[in-house]
Amino acid sequence: MSRIKSNLPRVLGTVAAVTLSAMVGGQAWAQEIAIGAVVPSSGPFAEWGRSNTVTLKMLEQQTNDAGGINGAKLKITILDDAAKPAQAASSLRKLAGDEKVLAVAGPLTSSAAEVTFPVANEMKVVSTSQASSKPGVAKLNRPWAFRNTIDEGVLAKTTVPFYKKAFNIKTVAVIFDAKDATASTVGKVIMPAVLKANDIIVANENDLLSFNTGDLDVSAQVTKLKALNPDGVVVSADYSQAITVLREMKRQGLIKPVVGATQLISSAILKAAPEIPVIAPATFYATMTGPAPEKFTATLTPLLRKESGLPKDIEPSMYDANIYEIVSMYIDAIKKTGVTGKPADLEADRTKIRDHLAKLEGFAGLGGPIGFNDDGDAIKAFYVLQGQNGAWDTKVKGCSSAPGHPAC
Amino acid sequence: MLIQQLVNGLTLGAVYTLLALSFSLVMGILGILNLAIAELFMIGGYLGFTLITAGFPLPVAVLGGMLGAAVIAIAIEKIGYQPLRDAPLVTPMLSTLGFSIILQNVATNIWGSDPAQLPDEYFGKQYSLGPVNIGEMQLIVLVATVVLVALVAYIVQKTPMGRALRAVAENREVARILGVSADRLTMLAFILSGSLAGVAGVLIALHYGTITPYLGVEIGLKAIAVMVIGGTRQIWGALVAGPLIGIAEVLTVAYGGSQVRDFVVYGFMILILLLRPQGLLGGARSDQGQRV
């Protein structure tokens, strides 16, 4: 016993030396942690992709300035999918196959996610969309697909009752973008069902109006909306397309409150027809209060305005917040689950990240705690906003899970 | 509602007419489809938009859009057409497709992909005639279309330059023997076509009050259909086919739904190609692409 005691310092020294040698000489940790991202830096959603890119570069620098991940540098490889589903899928294949990334943030749209998530499953790499909100897109592609977004069906159940009460809505007319996967589902399925459940009559229930992405002229549809004389209008479209509808509504004198999905949340839409109230849900918006969102906005805004090449009044969007949270969750997983980042451990590392996300609860997101449900969609708080006269204002707080969940 | 829809259709038709005329100026004379015209329309729109929001009056914005688009048209002719004029017809067309994509990307980089929106103070007055709503810019677009078509028709039909253009379109070798400079006229066709697209871009962007780098994609295809329906060699064909397609499209959306709109427009185009390839106002001879 006394011999052991006398040799203890030497034994401990040997153990420490062997461990250190394994860590440094044997490279227990990779020098670099590779994460991928698929964003639309060109094409119709370039605005979002470019601001996503600046956001990711900011996060990369913040992480590396703080010492990296377990001493390894974070490297985010960002590929442009131009919001084209096939390009998104091949980008993910390149990131997973050639770049050997541990996980992928993106793609942005539901149309791209529908095609890309099956590839993520095939390549066995986590892919988390920052904007897709069409119901069931991640659910169909378990276990590797996730979305840091809330199903539009869940959001509409809180949004519509507020809309009804705030504007005394009894009848609405619906117009949607038929070429956009989310907009089409919200306009044709989700909104009519939720409106009906709230005793709101859809004046054009059997003749829902639609237009196509990129249409400049929606005068025929708006003339028809006007003839229906509804109390309000459902505009289900990405904000860039919804602007065309709102401008035409204003031109034809159809000043009625508009309700829609998360796709409407943008500072740009508030300029289209400032006198028309726009009601839509969001999990983050630039004027959101609280230490985390205020710090995020204060840090990112000047970078966006300097580096994105976008209009001078650009502000962080919900999708910037979402992609920031996605990569932050990956970093959290890497730190907590012993991910090494070594080529030999690639498959095991990817699995560790996937399993960590699947069980995640109470991750500190910008708008509150985040977890994931069994369908791969985020459980997080959301807010019903009213946009009017150039600003968004929170009206109702909701949660994508039953009350009592840590995210609520 | 029907009268309002007819007004909507006429305005949309005016857009198609101006752009179809732009396409047919190059198509009729050189026999090539300049696919970058839709983007000249978009760039013209952005330039006009920028000038208007900077405080310049409408005529300056129109002139700016026209000149900007004309300058780019010259570049396309010099770089994308001239070196390829002896190549098969499809080659310069593909070259203009390349320009089209480049111009979209340039516009995205300069103005962003978010729709640019005209401030409220420039939105223009709206007039109500009973149940019909018509905007100031809408009236300007309709009047300008008729004036521009007449002006182009006058240039092509009555001026020495127009006669030379028609001579080249008819037979370049004979025209050359008669001392007509084919190179100069090719450039002129590009400039005229670009200017017209630029003016159309400004007027339309100001009418709708919003513009994106992808503005030309959808409208450009419809304008090509209008050109085919009217007759690729007929200036007046665009004036007939534009409103026809505009009204047909609007009424289809209003009474049949937007899903069948493109079916009607492009179905009609295919029908014309099959039954009357020279177009509604074309003569008996079908068009044959000629090279300068």
XYZ file of C-alpha atoms in Angstrom:
700
model
C 0.000 0.000 0.000
C 2.806 2.332 0.975
C 4.579 1.475 -2.342
C 1.493 2.439 -4.247
C 1.215 5.676 -2.307
C 4.843 6.545 -2.969
C 4.465 5.823 -6.689
C 1.151 7.668 -7.023
C 2.592 10.936 -8.349
C 4.549 9.005 -10.992
C 1.485 6.931 -11.975
C -0.683 10.046 -12.242
C 2.012 11.785 -14.231
C 2.210 8.871 -16.651
C -1.585 8.798 -17.054
C -1.631 12.570 -17.674
C 1.202 12.310 -20.205
C -0.504 9.466 -22.066
C -3.811 11.384 -22.123
C -2.138 14.581 -23.317
C -0.259 12.655 -25.956
C -3.478 11.070 -27.133
C -5.178 14.421 -27.290
C -2.404 16.379 -28.967
C -0.200 13.875 -30.760
C -2.992 11.422 -31.477
C -5.425 14.205 -32.467
C -8.403 13.216 -30.292
C -10.079 16.344 -31.696
C -10.042 17.587 -35.246
C -8.419 20.936 -35.961
C -11.556 22.053 -37.699
C -15.259 21.411 -37.227
C -17.060 21.482 -40.566
C -20.705 22.538 -40.788
C -22.558 23.094 -44.064
C -25.329 25.477 -45.054
C -27.654 25.624 -48.062
C -29.134 29.085 -48.647
C -30.540 30.860 -51.709
C -27.945 33.555 -52.397
C -29.313 34.020 -55.895
C -32.786 33.709 -57.369
C -36.106 34.873 -55.972
C -35.215 34.469 -52.279
C -31.693 35.877 -52.554
C -32.499 38.510 -49.953
C -32.939 35.861 -47.284
C -30.009 33.753 -48.444
C -27.621 36.681 -48.440
C -28.623 37.829 -44.984
C -28.385 34.190 -43.829
C -24.830 34.143 -45.187
C -23.806 37.229 -43.191
C -25.465 35.735 -40.101
C -23.529 32.495 -40.441
C -20.234 34.314 -40.976
C -20.926 36.349 -37.851
C -21.577 33.185 -35.852
C -18.450 31.541 -37.246
C -16.330 34.492 -36.178
C -17.987 34.767 -32.765
C -17.356 31.064 -32.146
C -13.736 31.141 -33.261
C -12.994 34.365 -31.365
C -14.292 32.612 -28.250
C -11.796 29.758 -28.700
C -13.667 27.583 -31.182
C -15.439 24.325 -30.382
C -13.420 22.239 -27.916
C -10.379 24.034 -29.298
C -11.209 23.313 -32.943
C -12.058 26.054 -35.399
C -15.571 26.226 -36.760
C -15.761 26.292 -40.543
C -19.147 26.854 -42.177
C -19.286 26.034 -45.886
C -22.203 27.841 -47.495
C -23.651 26.755 -50.847
C -26.223 28.626 -52.935
C -29.298 26.671 -54.044
C -31.004 29.620 -55.797
C -34.188 28.307 -54.070
C -34.244 25.517 -56.650
C -35.124 22.133 -55.138
C -32.765 20.112 -57.344
C -29.884 22.504 -56.671
C -30.580 22.341 -52.935
C -30.472 18.547 -53.011
C -27.205 18.450 -54.955
C -25.721 21.079 -52.633
C -26.506 18.923 -49.639
C -25.007 15.906 -51.402
C -21.827 17.874 -52.067
C -21.609 19.130 -48.491
C -22.189 15.687 -46.993
C -20.154 13.739 -49.518
C -17.250 15.971 -50.583
C -16.976 18.453 -47.716
C -17.675 15.827 -45.030
C -19.652 18.291 -42.931
C -21.074 17.141 -39.619
C -24.513 18.678 -40.211
C -26.260 21.028 -42.620
C -28.298 24.173 -41.941
C -30.985 24.613 -44.586
C -32.471 24.472 -47.139
C -34.771 27.449 -46.776
C -38.003 26.738 -48.629
C -40.471 23.878 -48.214
C -40.179 23.102 -51.929
C -36.417 22.655 -51.536
C -36.790 20.790 -48.235
C -39.202 18.285 -49.762
C -36.517 17.243 -52.230
C -33.463 17.702 -50.012
C -34.588 15.955 -46.827
C -34.773 12.503 -48.494
C -31.154 13.037 -49.611
C -30.237 13.932 -46.014
C -31.710 10.608 -44.921
C -29.825 8.765 -47.643
C -26.523 10.487 -46.749
C -27.227 10.146 -43.008
C -26.593 13.770 -42.179
C -28.797 16.151 -40.213
C -30.476 18.836 -42.327
C -32.479 21.530 -40.516
C -34.555 24.030 -42.462
C -34.657 27.618 -41.290
C -37.928 28.537 -43.010
C -39.909 25.534 -44.257
C -43.309 25.515 -42.554
C -45.494 23.435 -44.851
C -47.083 20.785 -42.649
C -45.396 17.391 -42.462
C -42.258 18.026 -44.505
C -39.830 16.899 -41.758
C -42.232 14.222 -40.507
C -42.010 12.468 -43.860
C -38.230 12.373 -43.633
C -37.324 11.093 -40.213
C -34.873 10.648 -38.579
C -32.407 13.080 -40.167
C -34.707 15.975 -41.148
C -35.486 18.801 -38.719
C -37.043 22.234 -39.013
C -36.425 25.138 -36.685
C -39.875 26.362 -37.602
C -43.439 25.744 -36.542
C -46.066 24.071 -38.681
C -48.332 26.727 -40.219
C -51.390 24.742 -39.101
C -50.376 25.234 -35.478
C -49.708 28.952 -35.964
C -53.009 29.602 -37.759
C -54.970 28.281 -34.790
C -53.764 31.226 -32.705
C -53.500 33.803 -35.502
C -57.073 33.516 -36.847
C -58.915 34.003 -33.522
C -56.899 37.182 -32.882
C -57.618 38.409 -36.409
C -61.336 37.726 -35.999
C -61.556 39.521 -32.669
C -59.342 42.482 -33.563
C -61.172 43.372 -36.780
C -64.606 41.867 -36.175
C -64.154 39.565 -39.159
C -67.183 37.624 -40.308
C -66.253 36.968 -43.943
C -62.957 36.711 -45.781
C -61.807 36.053 -49.323
C -58.711 33.950 -50.015
C -55.908 34.502 -52.518
C -52.741 32.398 -52.621
C -49.600 31.786 -54.652
C -50.302 28.512 -56.446
C -46.631 27.890 -57.293
C -45.329 28.128 -53.720
C -45.632 24.879 -51.752
C -46.248 26.472 -48.351
C -48.458 29.263 -49.665
C -50.556 26.810 -51.616
C -51.105 24.525 -48.618
C -51.909 27.421 -46.302
C -54.276 29.033 -48.812
C -56.071 25.923 -49.960
C -56.125 23.737 -46.860
C -55.005 25.282 -43.579
C -56.675 28.695 -43.649
C -60.087 27.561 -44.954
C -60.223 24.880 -42.249
C -59.130 27.178 -39.407
C -61.393 30.006 -40.587
C -64.335 27.625 -40.685
C -63.490 26.369 -37.197
C -63.665 29.984 -36.038
C -67.046 30.589 -37.719
C -65.637 32.860 -40.393
C -67.238 32.508 -43.803
C -64.897 32.140 -46.756
C -66.711 34.143 -49.412
C -64.927 32.357 -52.256
C -64.786 28.926 -50.630
C -65.552 27.170 -53.909
C -63.505 29.547 -56.021
C -60.281 30.296 -54.152
C -58.251 32.874 -56.033
C -54.675 32.205 -56.948
C -51.755 33.668 -58.837
C -48.311 32.400 -59.760
C -44.920 33.299 -58.303
C -43.479 36.136 -60.363
C -46.814 37.474 -61.608
C -46.686 41.245 -61.828
C -50.326 41.743 -62.703
C -52.889 40.523 -60.194
C -55.482 43.123 -61.119
C -58.044 40.527 -62.254
C -57.835 38.676 -58.947
C -58.051 41.851 -56.854
C -61.052 43.107 -58.853
C -62.728 39.816 -58.025
C -61.752 40.078 -54.347
C -63.235 43.554 -54.248
C -66.489 42.354 -55.786
C -66.852 39.803 -52.966
C -66.763 42.665 -50.427
C -65.281 40.607 -47.583
C -64.413 41.936 -44.104
C -60.824 40.770 -44.592
C -58.488 39.068 -47.040
C -56.279 35.998 -46.604
C -53.080 36.528 -48.592
C -51.065 33.338 -48.581
C -47.780 34.049 -50.307
C -44.175 34.812 -49.638
C -43.881 38.489 -48.687
C -42.183 39.404 -51.970
C -45.214 38.117 -53.887
C -47.732 39.371 -51.333
C -46.400 42.887 -51.916
C -47.797 42.741 -55.466
C -51.229 41.818 -54.105
C -51.183 44.515 -51.421
C -50.087 47.196 -53.896
C -52.922 46.233 -56.222
C -55.410 46.148 -53.317
C -54.361 49.658 -52.469
C -54.567 50.767 -56.106
C -58.100 49.447 -56.426
C -59.117 50.884 -53.052
C -59.581 47.538 -51.310
C -58.376 48.584 -47.852
C -59.187 45.524 -45.725
C -57.179 43.781 -42.991
C -54.984 40.988 -44.315
C -54.083 37.753 -42.554
C -51.467 35.213 -43.590
C -48.685 32.888 -42.546
C -45.075 33.392 -41.403
C -44.154 34.055 -45.032
C -45.608 37.563 -44.705
C -43.165 38.635 -42.003
C -40.829 41.193 -43.552
C -40.139 44.861 -43.115
C -40.634 45.225 -46.885
C -44.302 44.243 -46.782
C -45.063 47.090 -44.397
C -44.140 49.559 -47.123
C -46.509 48.051 -49.709
C -49.688 49.562 -48.343
C -48.999 51.006 -44.884
C -52.681 51.637 -44.184
C -53.634 47.968 -44.631
C -53.174 46.017 -41.366
C -51.268 42.752 -41.865
C -51.617 39.972 -39.291
C -49.112 37.119 -39.297
C -47.228 34.902 -36.858
C -43.464 34.912 -36.240
C -40.948 33.379 -33.870
C -38.593 36.361 -34.151
C -38.710 39.902 -35.519
C -36.147 42.666 -35.544
C -37.814 44.906 -32.955
C -38.339 42.038 -30.523
C -37.422 42.884 -26.938
C -35.304 40.833 -24.522
C -31.547 40.497 -23.933
C -30.891 37.724 -26.473
C -32.870 39.091 -29.454
C -31.748 42.668 -28.785
C -28.078 41.624 -28.674
C -28.498 39.535 -31.823
C -30.166 42.395 -33.696
C -27.667 44.982 -32.476
C -24.704 42.853 -33.594
C -26.091 41.597 -36.874
C -27.792 44.724 -38.229
C -24.615 46.751 -38.940
C -22.983 43.681 -40.500
C -25.986 43.088 -42.758
C -25.997 46.696 -43.847
C -22.259 46.634 -44.513
C -21.702 43.209 -46.011
C -24.891 41.786 -47.508
C -25.182 44.191 -50.443
C -28.862 44.494 -49.605
C -30.883 47.710 -49.145
C -29.511 50.068 -46.512
C -32.464 49.600 -44.168
C -32.124 45.784 -44.063
C -32.876 44.241 -40.675
C -32.355 40.702 -39.350
C -35.239 38.443 -40.324
C -36.872 35.525 -38.559
C -34.907 33.256 -40.875
C -31.604 34.810 -39.800
C -32.551 34.081 -36.208
C -33.589 30.545 -37.137
C -30.369 29.673 -38.964
C -28.298 31.229 -36.161
C -30.133 28.996 -33.701
C -29.705 25.924 -35.912
C -25.918 26.170 -36.076
C -25.804 27.131 -32.379
C -27.705 23.916 -31.621
C -25.187 21.932 -33.687
C -22.331 23.528 -31.731
C -24.129 22.677 -28.508
C -24.491 19.059 -29.666
C -20.808 18.852 -30.646
C -19.687 20.176 -27.283
C -21.978 18.003 -25.198
C -21.840 14.656 -26.973
C -18.127 14.140 -27.545
C -18.157 14.733 -31.279
C -14.523 14.642 -32.417
C -14.786 15.966 -35.935
C -12.214 13.401 -37.059
C -12.804 11.816 -40.483
C -12.852 8.338 -38.978
C -15.661 9.336 -36.628
C -17.795 11.114 -39.222
C -20.692 8.666 -39.171
C -20.734 8.403 -35.391
C -20.444 12.179 -35.013
C -23.380 12.799 -37.333
C -25.467 10.288 -35.392
C -24.581 11.971 -32.089
C -25.771 15.337 -33.431
C -29.000 13.803 -34.718
C -29.730 12.077 -31.418
C -28.916 15.201 -29.440
C -31.370 17.275 -31.490
C -34.089 14.634 -31.260
C -33.932 14.763 -27.462
C -33.276 18.492 -27.182
C -35.310 20.466 -24.681
C -34.913 23.974 -23.415
C -32.107 25.099 -25.752
C -31.686 28.828 -25.261
C -32.971 30.279 -28.541
C -33.321 33.952 -29.368
C -37.068 34.003 -28.777
C -37.069 31.512 -25.891
C -36.315 27.822 -25.240
C -36.320 25.407 -28.193
C -36.888 21.664 -28.461
C -38.049 19.341 -31.216
C -41.187 17.224 -31.411
C -41.395 13.706 -32.834
C -42.101 15.155 -36.282
C -38.769 17.014 -36.296
C -40.412 20.448 -35.968
C -39.361 23.007 -33.400
C -41.233 23.410 -30.155
C -40.832 27.083 -29.420
C -42.735 30.218 -28.583
C -44.289 32.343 -31.307
C -45.969 35.689 -31.547
C -48.929 36.941 -33.533
C -47.901 40.286 -34.970
C -49.807 43.161 -36.446
C -47.998 45.200 -39.060
C -49.302 48.640 -39.839
C -47.864 52.049 -40.649
C -44.360 50.640 -41.028
C -43.923 48.602 -37.820
C -44.688 45.172 -36.410
C -46.288 44.970 -33.001
C -46.751 41.833 -30.850
C -50.375 41.105 -30.073
C -50.463 37.529 -28.790
C -47.845 35.058 -27.531
C -48.329 31.402 -28.300
C -46.426 28.139 -28.146
C -46.186 25.258 -30.591
C -46.586 22.700 -27.815
C -49.183 21.963 -25.187
C -48.906 24.226 -22.107
C -46.378 23.029 -19.569
C -43.591 22.287 -22.042
C -40.290 24.045 -21.174
C -40.532 26.024 -24.448
C -43.791 27.592 -23.310
C -66.907 43.907 -62.693
C -66.666 42.994 -66.388
C -65.802 46.561 -67.438
C -63.138 46.757 -64.722
C -61.709 43.460 -65.927
C -61.618 44.767 -69.510
C -59.680 47.819 -68.322
C -57.313 45.496 -66.416
C -56.905 43.390 -69.567
C -56.199 46.381 -71.781
C -53.444 47.578 -69.436
C -51.859 44.149 -69.294
C -52.189 43.923 -73.065
C -50.384 47.238 -73.427
C -47.416 45.776 -71.513
C -47.326 42.797 -73.829
C -47.692 44.986 -76.904
C -44.698 47.179 -76.090
C -42.483 44.245 -75.295
C -43.699 42.171 -78.243
C -42.895 45.089 -80.514
C -39.436 45.198 -79.012
C -38.933 41.507 -79.726
C -40.288 41.752 -83.266
C -37.982 44.646 -84.226
C -34.977 42.342 -83.877
C -36.771 39.183 -84.913
C -38.257 40.721 -88.054
C -35.006 42.247 -89.234
C -32.357 39.803 -88.074
C -34.378 36.647 -87.686
C -33.098 36.038 -84.164
C -34.930 35.990 -80.889
C -33.158 38.391 -78.515
C -34.006 36.802 -75.195
C -32.290 39.604 -73.262
C -35.073 42.038 -74.220
C -37.121 40.966 -71.202
C -34.187 41.970 -69.001
C -33.711 45.278 -70.840
C -37.337 45.889 -69.911
C -36.512 45.091 -66.267
C -33.336 47.210 -66.190
C -35.204 50.105 -67.815
C -37.826 49.755 -65.112
C -35.237 49.876 -62.336
C -33.491 52.904 -63.824
C -36.785 54.759 -64.117
C -37.717 53.721 -60.609
C -34.398 54.946 -59.245
C -34.701 58.292 -61.016
C -38.289 58.857 -59.907
C -37.499 58.083 -56.271
C -34.476 60.383 -56.511
C -36.905 63.177 -57.298
C -36.667 63.441 -61.079
C -39.862 63.996 -63.093
C -41.482 61.250 -65.165
C -40.045 62.354 -68.557
C -36.501 62.198 -67.134
C -37.186 58.756 -65.668
C -38.521 57.534 -69.014
C -35.518 58.984 -70.833
C -33.130 57.434 -68.299
C -34.740 54.001 -68.641
C -34.703 54.273 -72.405
C -31.048 55.367 -72.641
C -29.864 52.796 -70.110
C -31.577 49.947 -71.925
C -30.317 51.230 -75.292
C -26.713 51.285 -74.060
C -26.983 47.706 -72.831
C -28.605 46.736 -76.149
C -25.545 48.143 -77.937
C -23.282 46.053 -75.705
C -25.329 42.936 -76.451
C -25.094 43.579 -80.172
C -21.324 44.213 -80.045
C -20.430 41.343 -77.731
C -23.233 38.838 -78.060
C -24.391 39.139 -81.645
C -21.784 40.632 -83.984
C -19.058 38.004 -83.432
C -21.641 35.233 -83.855
C -23.605 36.459 -86.839
C -22.210 33.792 -89.156
C -22.936 31.031 -86.676
C -26.156 28.963 -86.837
C -29.244 30.970 -85.780
C -29.494 29.270 -82.426
C -26.014 30.457 -81.350
C -26.722 34.211 -81.036
C -30.037 33.343 -79.428
C -28.220 31.351 -76.747
C -25.798 34.225 -76.367
C -28.702 36.587 -75.621
C -30.015 34.033 -73.123
C -26.640 34.301 -71.379
C -26.974 38.088 -71.290
C -30.456 37.699 -69.886
C -29.211 35.659 -66.922
C -26.245 37.986 -66.375
C -28.547 41.025 -66.330
C -30.816 39.354 -63.782
C -27.831 38.734 -61.539
C -26.493 42.243 -62.029
C -29.887 43.673 -61.062
C -30.059 41.410 -58.004
C -26.630 42.624 -56.932
C -27.421 46.286 -57.472
C -31.028 46.508 -56.310
C -31.473 43.285 -54.290
C -34.072 40.565 -54.793
C -36.616 42.216 -52.514
C -39.250 43.986 -54.582
C -38.407 47.677 -54.932
C -41.473 49.705 -54.107
C -42.495 53.120 -55.252
C -43.106 55.453 -52.306
C -46.752 56.336 -51.759
C -46.347 59.917 -52.931
C -45.472 58.654 -56.424
C -48.334 56.190 -56.569
C -50.397 58.460 -58.837
C -54.008 59.505 -58.721
C -56.814 56.991 -59.001
C -60.022 57.898 -60.781
C -63.369 56.209 -60.225
C -65.814 56.150 -63.112
C -68.800 54.522 -61.479
C -67.695 51.017 -60.503
C -64.558 51.257 -62.644
C -61.259 52.231 -61.095
C -58.500 53.592 -63.324
C -55.144 55.007 -62.315
C -53.205 57.924 -63.718
C -50.267 55.683 -64.664
C -52.678 53.203 -66.227
C -53.915 55.939 -68.555
C -50.346 56.977 -69.343
C -49.443 53.351 -70.171
C -52.417 52.985 -72.529
C -51.798 56.278 -74.328
C -48.022 55.738 -74.493
C -48.520 52.290 -76.033
C -50.588 53.639 -78.893
C -48.167 56.544 -79.433
C -45.072 54.331 -79.351
C -46.517 51.724 -81.692
C -47.520 54.484 -84.124
C -44.062 56.056 -83.818
C -42.273 52.780 -84.511
C -44.643 52.066 -87.405
C -43.894 55.503 -88.819
C -40.136 55.011 -88.473
C -40.239 51.595 -90.115
C -42.767 52.456 -92.843
C -42.035 56.062 -93.734
C -38.454 57.029 -92.993
C -35.327 56.217 -95.059
C -33.959 54.347 -92.081
C -37.120 52.255 -91.899
C -36.970 51.513 -95.610
C -33.388 50.385 -95.210
C -34.364 48.191 -92.263
C -37.117 46.597 -94.307
C -34.759 46.120 -97.238
C -32.301 44.276 -95.029
C -35.103 42.190 -93.573
C -36.295 41.315 -97.068
C -32.963 40.451 -98.636
C -29.674 41.397 -97.088
C -27.577 40.727 -100.195
C -29.701 42.958 -102.409
C -29.769 45.596 -99.695
C -25.987 45.466 -99.461
C -25.620 45.822 -103.226
C -27.861 48.864 -103.026
C -25.420 50.427 -100.537
C -27.232 49.726 -97.295
C -24.883 49.164 -94.367
C -26.115 45.975 -92.772
C -23.872 46.429 -89.721
C -25.209 49.889 -89.009
C -28.792 48.768 -89.403
C -28.306 45.766 -87.191
C -27.072 48.101 -84.487
C -30.032 50.399 -85.105
C -32.482 47.533 -84.731
C -30.913 46.625 -81.385
C -30.999 50.262 -80.210
C -34.636 50.776 -81.232
C -35.662 47.525 -79.649
C -33.726 48.212 -76.430
C -35.079 51.758 -76.144
C -38.623 50.544 -76.526
C -38.113 47.836 -73.901
C -36.581 50.455 -71.558
C -39.533 52.828 -71.930
C -41.973 49.969 -71.427
C -40.079 48.929 -68.283
C -40.303 52.395 -66.738
C -44.008 52.799 -67.475
C -44.971 49.377 -66.236
C -42.836 49.520 -63.096
C -44.376 52.864 -62.203
C -47.880 51.645 -62.943
C -47.612 48.590 -60.705
C -45.461 50.463 -58.196
C -43.161 47.519 -57.627
C -40.323 45.802 -59.462
C -38.034 42.796 -58.994
C -35.054 41.461 -60.970
C -37.340 38.666 -62.235
C -39.926 41.032 -63.687
C -39.011 40.207 -67.258
C -39.120 36.423 -67.017
C -42.886 35.887 -67.016
C -43.790 38.961 -69.065
C -41.055 38.261 -71.614
C -42.457 34.818 -72.415
C -45.963 36.229 -72.802
C -44.626 38.983 -75.062
C -42.986 36.366 -77.287
C -46.361 34.591 -77.506
C -47.990 37.914 -78.425
C -45.352 38.528 -81.101
C -45.997 35.088 -82.601
C -49.764 35.557 -82.475
C -49.611 39.025 -84.034
C -47.034 38.064 -86.634
C -43.304 38.419 -86.207
C -43.014 40.755 -89.176
C -46.034 42.876 -88.349
C -45.676 45.955 -86.179
C -49.440 46.401 -86.001
C -49.781 42.741 -85.110
C -48.518 43.436 -81.599
C -51.101 46.186 -81.171
C -53.863 43.718 -82.002
C -52.488 40.618 -80.288
C -51.341 42.414 -77.082
C -54.774 43.606 -75.945
C -56.336 40.390 -77.220
C -54.078 38.255 -75.042
C -54.230 40.717 -72.116
C -58.023 40.661 -72.067
C -58.189 36.904 -72.662
C -55.773 36.356 -69.775
C -57.597 38.623 -67.356
C -61.009 37.174 -68.207
C -59.619 33.656 -67.869
C -58.287 34.479 -64.398
C -61.554 36.177 -63.425
C -63.915 33.526 -64.686
C -61.839 30.375 -64.989
C -59.009 30.673 -62.444
C -55.317 31.469 -62.719
C -54.446 27.790 -63.181
C -55.898 27.761 -66.697
C -54.566 31.196 -67.693
C -51.304 30.017 -69.204
C -53.068 27.136 -70.876
C -55.270 29.623 -72.740
C -52.429 32.001 -73.720
C -49.891 29.426 -74.843
C -52.572 27.125 -76.235
C -53.666 29.975 -78.491
C -50.051 30.552 -79.522
C -49.636 26.888 -80.484
C -52.892 27.022 -82.400
C -51.682 30.063 -84.343
C -48.361 28.360 -85.083
C -50.214 25.353 -86.460
C -52.931 27.109 -88.402
C -51.470 30.490 -89.313
C -47.718 30.572 -88.704
C -47.416 34.054 -90.195
C -49.567 35.383 -87.332
C -52.965 37.069 -87.239
C -51.874 40.062 -89.327
C -49.150 38.385 -91.315
C -49.289 37.917 -95.087
C -49.479 34.597 -96.855
C -45.733 33.946 -96.563
C -44.545 32.381 -93.340
C -41.535 33.923 -91.641
C -38.117 32.680 -92.489
C -35.266 33.818 -90.344
C -32.861 35.981 -92.300
C -29.425 37.025 -91.301
C -27.740 40.353 -91.808
